[in-house]
XYZ file of N, CA and C in Angstrom:
522
model
N 0.802 -1.147 0.000
C 0.000 0.000 0.000
C 0.867 1.241 0.000
N 0.530 2.049 -0.881
C 1.304 3.271 -1.062
C 0.720 4.404 -0.252
N 1.612 5.086 0.399
C 1.164 6.217 1.203
C 1.311 7.508 0.437
N 0.352 8.339 0.559
C 0.386 9.622 -0.097
C 0.471 10.699 0.967
N 1.423 11.607 0.794
C 1.561 12.680 1.779
C 1.027 13.962 1.186
N 0.210 14.632 1.933
C -0.315 15.933 1.511
C 0.599 17.040 2.020
N 1.078 17.849 1.110
C 1.928 18.986 1.486
C 1.060 20.224 1.662
N 1.449 20.996 2.673
C 0.705 22.239 2.873
C 1.127 23.265 1.830
N 0.189 23.988 1.410
C 0.460 25.030 0.427
C 1.075 26.232 1.137
N 2.232 26.653 0.675
C 2.884 27.831 1.249
C 2.758 29.024 0.311
N 2.083 28.874 -0.775
C 1.950 29.976 -1.718
C 1.158 31.127 -1.118
N 0.236 30.865 -0.241
C -0.525 31.936 0.401
C 0.374 32.803 1.260
N 1.281 32.200 2.022
C 2.212 32.956 2.852
C 3.198 33.733 1.987
N 3.678 33.104 0.936
C 4.631 33.780 0.051
C 3.985 35.007 -0.587
N 2.760 34.847 -1.032
C 2.056 35.975 -1.646
C 1.929 37.125 -0.652
N 1.620 36.803 0.586
C 1.463 37.831 1.612
C 2.788 38.556 1.856
N 3.897 37.826 1.942
C 5.214 38.433 2.156
C 5.626 39.311 0.965
N 5.357 38.822 -0.229
C 5.691 39.599 -1.430
C 4.862 40.882 -1.466
N 3.585 40.770 -1.116
C 2.717 41.941 -1.121
C 3.169 42.953 -0.071
N 3.520 42.512 1.112
C 3.999 43.400 2.167
C 5.309 44.066 1.740
N 6.194 43.299 1.114
C 7.459 43.861 0.640
C 7.228 44.911 -0.444
N 6.315 44.655 -1.353
C 6.005 45.632 -2.411
C 5.427 46.909 -1.826
N 4.526 46.777 -0.875
C 3.933 47.953 -0.231
C 5.012 48.748 0.502
N 5.915 48.047 1.170
C 6.997 48.731 1.888
C 7.900 49.497 0.917
N 8.237 48.882 -0.212
C 9.069 49.550 -1.216
C 8.343 50.777 -1.776
N 7.046 50.642 -2.054
C 6.266 51.776 -2.559
C 6.235 52.927 -1.558
N 6.066 52.603 -0.266
C 6.050 53.645 0.759
C 7.394 54.359 0.853
N 8.477 53.595 0.756
C 9.814 54.208 0.791
C 10.007 55.112 -0.424
N 9.616 54.657 -1.619
C 9.735 55.480 -2.817
C 8.881 56.743 -2.714
N 7.673 56.605 -2.194
C 6.811 57.772 -2.021
C 7.448 58.769 -1.066
N 8.033 58.290 0.023
C 8.698 59.176 0.983
C 9.882 59.876 0.335
N 10.664 59.166 -0.456
C 11.809 59.772 -1.147
C 11.328 60.853 -2.118
N 10.278 60.580 -2.880
C 9.744 61.567 -3.811
C 9.221 62.805 -3.093
N 8.547 62.627 -1.979
C 8.025 63.762 -1.210
C 9.179 64.601 -0.669
N 10.194 63.961 -0.136
C 11.366 64.696 0.384
C 12.072 65.428 -0.746
N 12.236 64.774 -1.894
C 12.885 65.418 -3.035
C 12.086 66.636 -3.491
N 10.777 66.501 -3.610
C 9.940 67.610 -4.057
C 9.981 68.768 -3.070
N 10.062 68.469 -1.790
C 10.096 69.524 -0.776
C 11.424 70.259 -0.756
N 12.511 69.582 -1.085
C 13.835 70.209 -1.001
C 14.329 70.768 -2.325
N 13.749 70.417 -3.433
C 14.179 70.908 -4.749
C 13.027 71.673 -5.380
N 13.105 73.005 -5.224
C 12.053 73.840 -5.793
C 12.155 73.845 -7.306
N 11.024 73.820 -7.941
C 10.994 73.909 -9.388
C 11.148 75.373 -9.759
N 12.184 75.678 -10.547
C 12.415 77.057 -10.951
C 11.468 77.378 -12.090
N 10.740 78.428 -11.912
C 9.826 78.841 -12.954
C 10.216 80.235 -13.424
N 9.817 80.562 -14.607
C 10.128 81.856 -15.194
C 9.253 82.922 -14.563
N 9.901 83.985 -14.117
C 9.177 85.142 -13.601
C 9.351 86.264 -14.611
N 8.255 86.680 -15.175
C 8.305 87.720 -16.197
C 8.904 88.990 -15.610
N 10.006 89.491 -16.202
C 10.604 90.719 -15.674
C 9.717 91.924 -15.949
N 9.857 92.922 -15.104
C 9.040 94.129 -15.246
C 9.689 95.099 -16.215
N 8.873 95.947 -16.801
C 9.379 97.004 -17.664
C 10.130 98.005 -16.790
N 11.203 98.568 -17.311
C 12.015 99.521 -16.555
C 11.343 100.887 -16.563
N 11.084 101.418 -15.388
C 10.400 102.706 -15.271
C 11.314 103.881 -15.596
N 12.628 103.640 -15.688
C 13.581 104.709 -15.986
C 13.941 104.786 -17.469
N 13.333 103.951 -18.288
C 13.632 103.952 -19.721
C 13.149 105.250 -20.358
N 13.993 105.775 -21.258
C 13.706 107.034 -21.947
C 13.708 106.755 -23.445
N 12.771 107.372 -24.172
C 12.750 107.191 -25.622
C 13.884 107.967 -26.265
N 14.413 107.385 -27.352
C 15.458 108.070 -28.108
C 16.807 107.400 -27.970
N 17.842 108.160 -28.313
C 19.218 107.679 -28.261
C 20.022 108.625 -27.377
N 20.790 108.103 -26.425
C 21.546 108.984 -25.532
C 22.730 109.645 -26.254
N 23.217 110.722 -25.683
C 24.391 111.427 -26.197
C 25.423 111.544 -25.080
N 26.007 110.412 -24.657
C 26.964 110.475 -23.556
C 28.285 111.118 -23.970
N 29.042 111.539 -22.984
C 30.380 112.076 -23.188
C 31.243 111.015 -23.875
N 32.189 111.424 -24.692
C 33.012 110.476 -25.456
C 33.855 109.570 -24.562
N 34.081 109.964 -23.312
C 34.866 109.151 -22.391
C 34.198 107.840 -22.028
N 32.905 107.718 -22.264
C 32.193 106.477 -21.958
C 32.375 105.407 -23.036
N 32.931 105.793 -24.180
C 33.097 104.880 -25.314
C 31.783 104.188 -25.656
N 30.748 104.999 -25.841
C 29.413 104.500 -26.165
C 29.364 104.059 -27.623
N 28.794 102.887 -27.879
C 28.638 102.425 -29.250
C 27.879 101.117 -29.313
N 27.623 100.684 -30.536
C 26.884 99.439 -30.743
C 27.773 98.250 -30.401
N 27.174 97.293 -29.722
C 27.880 96.070 -29.335
C 27.512 94.989 -30.340
N 28.511 94.360 -30.959
C 28.181 93.301 -31.921
C 27.589 92.089 -31.199
N 26.419 91.677 -31.643
C 25.746 90.497 -31.077
C 25.525 89.499 -32.211
N 25.596 88.231 -31.888
C 25.434 87.207 -32.930
C 23.966 86.887 -33.212
N 23.071 87.611 -32.589
C 21.637 87.364 -32.776
C 21.028 88.457 -33.651
N 19.735 88.414 -33.858
C 19.063 89.354 -34.748
C 18.876 90.737 -34.121
N 19.062 90.873 -32.843
C 18.858 92.175 -32.196
C 20.160 92.968 -32.114
N 20.030 94.277 -31.934
C 21.178 95.174 -31.794
C 20.985 95.992 -30.521
N 22.072 96.310 -29.871
C 22.002 97.210 -28.717
C 23.312 97.971 -28.606
N 23.254 99.065 -27.880
C 24.437 99.882 -27.644
C 24.567 100.111 -26.151
N 25.806 100.364 -25.720
C 26.039 100.706 -24.324
C 27.443 101.275 -24.167
N 27.731 101.790 -22.987
C 29.051 102.327 -22.686
C 30.030 101.176 -22.483
N 31.259 101.366 -22.983
C 32.292 100.348 -22.785
C 33.112 100.648 -21.538
N 33.170 101.905 -21.125
C 33.850 102.297 -19.891
C 32.802 102.455 -18.798
N 32.839 101.577 -17.823
C 31.859 101.615 -16.740
C 32.558 102.048 -15.461
N 32.123 103.205 -14.943
C 32.698 103.770 -13.724
C 31.629 103.865 -12.655
N 31.924 103.287 -11.494
C 31.014 103.394 -10.366
C 31.006 104.850 -9.908
N 29.844 105.363 -9.611
C 29.683 106.733 -9.133
C 29.734 106.745 -7.605
N 29.908 107.926 -6.988
C 29.939 107.986 -5.520
C 28.699 107.380 -4.847
N 27.544 107.415 -5.529
C 26.328 106.799 -4.971
C 26.228 105.314 -5.335
N 27.280 104.728 -5.882
C 27.421 103.329 -6.294
C 26.681 102.988 -7.590
N 25.997 103.948 -8.193
C 25.338 103.694 -9.476
C 26.398 103.620 -10.568
N 25.989 103.186 -11.758
C 26.906 103.108 -12.888
C 26.161 103.576 -14.148
N 26.827 104.467 -14.896
C 26.269 104.939 -16.168
C 26.538 103.882 -17.234
N 25.477 103.332 -17.816
C 25.617 102.278 -18.827
C 25.133 102.718 -20.203
N 24.195 103.649 -20.244
C 23.588 104.106 -21.501
C 23.144 102.908 -22.338
N 22.507 101.963 -21.697
C 22.029 100.725 -22.317
C 20.855 101.060 -23.237
N 21.038 100.805 -24.550
C 20.076 101.247 -25.564
C 19.591 100.068 -26.400
N 18.270 99.947 -26.526
C 17.655 98.959 -27.398
C 17.401 99.659 -28.732
N 18.039 99.196 -29.799
C 17.928 99.836 -31.115
C 16.475 99.890 -31.580
N 16.125 100.988 -32.220
C 14.729 101.196 -32.644
C 14.282 100.188 -33.695
N 15.213 99.614 -34.462
C 14.820 98.626 -35.485
C 14.599 97.230 -34.917
N 14.874 97.024 -33.640
C 14.641 95.717 -33.007
C 13.154 95.441 -32.834
N 12.824 94.166 -32.732
C 11.468 93.766 -32.342
C 11.499 93.118 -30.965
N 12.707 92.893 -30.430
C 12.878 92.231 -29.146
C 12.895 93.235 -27.992
N 12.517 92.730 -26.825
C 12.660 93.479 -25.580
C 14.001 93.080 -24.979
N 14.715 94.017 -24.358
C 16.035 93.723 -23.809
C 16.102 94.036 -22.323
N 16.982 93.315 -21.642
C 17.236 93.516 -20.216
C 18.720 93.316 -19.967
N 19.297 94.100 -19.050
C 20.724 94.051 -18.763
C 20.949 93.623 -17.315
N 21.977 92.791 -17.123
C 22.339 92.328 -15.783
C 23.857 92.352 -15.665
N 24.358 92.931 -14.580
C 25.799 92.995 -14.340
C 26.095 92.209 -13.077
N 26.992 91.219 -13.206
C 27.346 90.369 -12.066
C 28.848 90.462 -11.799
N 29.231 90.170 -10.575
C 30.639 90.058 -10.227
C 31.166 88.797 -10.907
N 32.283 88.920 -11.620
C 32.804 87.783 -12.394
C 33.235 86.621 -11.508
N 33.692 86.908 -10.294
C 34.159 85.828 -9.413
C 33.016 85.183 -8.648
N 32.233 85.998 -7.961
C 31.174 85.446 -7.106
C 29.865 85.189 -7.854
N 29.717 85.765 -9.040
C 28.494 85.687 -9.842
C 27.293 86.341 -9.157
N 27.540 87.157 -8.156
C 26.481 87.889 -7.464
C 26.008 89.045 -8.353
N 24.686 89.234 -8.455
C 24.135 90.307 -9.277
C 24.416 91.636 -8.590
N 25.113 92.523 -9.300
C 25.452 93.841 -8.772
C 24.483 94.918 -9.251
N 24.107 94.833 -10.522
C 23.180 95.791 -11.140
C 22.231 95.012 -12.036
N 21.017 95.535 -12.159
C 20.026 94.852 -12.991
C 19.021 95.878 -13.495
N 18.755 95.832 -14.784
C 17.744 96.730 -15.339
C 16.425 95.987 -15.444
N 15.390 96.745 -15.699
C 14.134 96.143 -16.101
C 14.188 95.960 -17.610
N 13.091 95.595 -18.198
C 13.008 95.382 -19.644
C 12.800 96.723 -20.337
N 13.489 96.900 -21.466
C 13.283 98.116 -22.256
C 12.818 97.750 -23.659
N 11.964 98.597 -24.189
C 11.397 98.399 -25.518
C 12.354 98.928 -26.579
N 12.153 98.527 -27.828
C 12.958 99.097 -28.917
C 12.794 100.615 -28.956
N 13.922 101.302 -29.229
C 13.901 102.759 -29.324
C 14.004 103.461 -27.984
N 14.355 102.720 -26.915
C 14.495 103.331 -25.589
C 15.866 102.996 -25.004
N 16.244 103.742 -23.960
C 17.523 103.482 -23.294
C 17.410 103.770 -21.807
N 18.385 103.248 -21.080
C 18.512 103.499 -19.646
C 19.868 104.164 -19.450
N 19.872 105.310 -18.808
C 21.118 106.043 -18.608
C 22.021 105.375 -17.577
N 21.475 105.053 -16.407
C 22.307 104.450 -15.364
C 21.524 103.421 -14.570
N 22.278 102.560 -13.884
C 21.698 101.503 -13.056
C 22.100 101.717 -11.610
N 21.192 101.408 -10.711
C 21.473 101.451 -9.273
C 21.886 100.068 -8.817
N 22.737 99.992 -7.787
C 23.200 98.671 -7.344
C 22.110 97.879 -6.635
N 22.224 96.564 -6.711
C 21.305 95.668 -5.993
C 21.885 95.267 -4.645
N 23.188 95.535 -4.442
C 23.893 95.212 -3.194
C 24.787 96.399 -2.843
N 25.266 96.444 -1.621
C 26.192 97.488 -1.199
C 27.585 97.143 -1.733
N 28.217 98.085 -2.418
C 29.507 97.833 -3.056
C 30.596 98.710 -2.454
N 31.794 98.161 -2.393
C 32.931 98.978 -1.980
C 33.542 99.615 -3.228
N 34.335 100.659 -3.023
C 34.891 101.436 -4.117
C 36.196 100.812 -4.621
N 36.091 99.665 -5.271
C 37.261 98.988 -5.830
C 36.960 98.559 -7.258
N 38.011 98.433 -8.035
C 37.857 97.913 -9.389
C 37.554 96.426 -9.304
N 36.717 95.949 -10.203
C 36.392 94.518 -10.191
C 36.044 94.058 -11.601
N 36.325 92.790 -11.832
C 35.928 92.165 -13.090
C 34.439 91.866 -13.005
N 33.745 92.175 -14.084
C 32.298 91.966 -14.119
C 31.910 91.220 -15.388
N 30.726 90.651 -15.355
C 30.115 90.032 -16.521
C 28.824 90.776 -16.803
N 28.690 91.271 -18.018
C 27.478 91.971 -18.440
C 26.701 91.018 -19.343
N 25.458 90.756 -18.975
C 24.603 89.893 -19.793
C 23.419 90.708 -20.282
N 23.145 90.592 -21.570
C 21.981 91.241 -22.159
C 21.049 90.127 -22.617
N 19.873 90.106 -22.017
C 18.856 89.097 -22.329
C 17.851 89.702 -23.303
N 17.520 88.963 -24.346
C 16.530 89.411 -25.322
C 15.314 88.492 -25.243
N 14.135 89.119 -25.303
C 12.868 88.376 -25.249
C 12.025 88.732 -26.460
N 11.366 87.727 -27.003
C 10.438 87.985 -28.105
C 9.209 88.689 -27.533
N 8.891 89.825 -28.102
C 7.774 90.627 -27.612
C 6.468 89.854 -27.711
N 5.730 89.843 -26.617
C 4.438 89.188 -26.580
C 4.471 87.745 -26.103
N 5.626 87.095 -26.151
C 5.675 85.692 -25.746
C 6.645 85.430 -24.604
N 7.616 86.301 -24.408
C 8.670 86.161 -23.405
C 9.587 84.972 -23.670
N 9.568 84.452 -24.893
C 10.537 83.427 -25.266
C 11.899 84.089 -25.449
N 12.948 83.364 -25.154
C 14.293 83.911 -25.301
C 14.620 84.130 -26.773
N 15.210 85.296 -27.053
C 15.701 85.591 -28.404
C 17.224 85.612 -28.387
N 17.817 85.141 -27.290
C 19.270 85.060 -27.187
C 19.800 85.839 -25.995
N 21.041 85.549 -25.642
C 21.738 86.244 -24.556
C 23.136 86.583 -25.032
N 23.522 87.829 -24.846
C 24.875 88.265 -25.175
C 25.624 88.479 -23.871
N 26.816 87.908 -23.758
C 27.619 88.000 -22.540
C 28.945 88.686 -22.862
N 29.316 89.649 -22.013
C 30.575 90.376 -22.188
C 31.313 90.429 -20.859
N 32.614 90.249 -20.905
C 33.455 90.407 -19.721
C 34.055 91.808 -19.771
N 33.887 92.545 -18.678
C 34.337 93.941 -18.631
C 34.970 94.221 -17.277
N 35.359 95.464 -17.068
C 35.934 95.914 -15.803
C 35.089 97.071 -15.302
N 34.691 97.005 -14.034
C 33.987 98.116 -13.391
C 35.039 98.910 -12.624
N 35.175 100.165 -12.989
C 36.194 101.018 -12.373
C 35.614 101.765 -11.184
N 36.438 102.022 -10.163
C 35.961 102.809 -9.018
C 35.848 104.280 -9.413
N 35.155 105.090 -8.567
C 35.004 106.507 -8.902
C 36.237 107.304 -8.651
């Protein structure tokens, strides 16, 4: 006579362990995603404001500023002073001009070349307008420093980038 042994099914226990393990992994992943989302802010575009100091026309600065058109590799043209001198009030005369034949809006930003901290920043100017001088965004000491001047161009009406021109210059003390 042959004996038959009945084995207990362990598939029910295995399924339960696998399910618990999957739930635990999902909870850990959810926690990681929540922590990541909380610590890494999504950078969004903030539409810059129009510059309230913009003046229509073309400036007539003193020849010592070396004012002229800056060659840009994009479709827009702009002019500005090549000699930038900090004034006693820490402002700087830039004579930043958006050419009247442009269709783009322009904005200027001056940063410290080493720290990349924004020192001066304009609002947006329309074609055919200019800004004579910029006020500092931080307190500055009266020393010469290497700076980076960036001119951002935006397509009018959409705020899409039309290019960025970057120049390395020297900011002279007063």
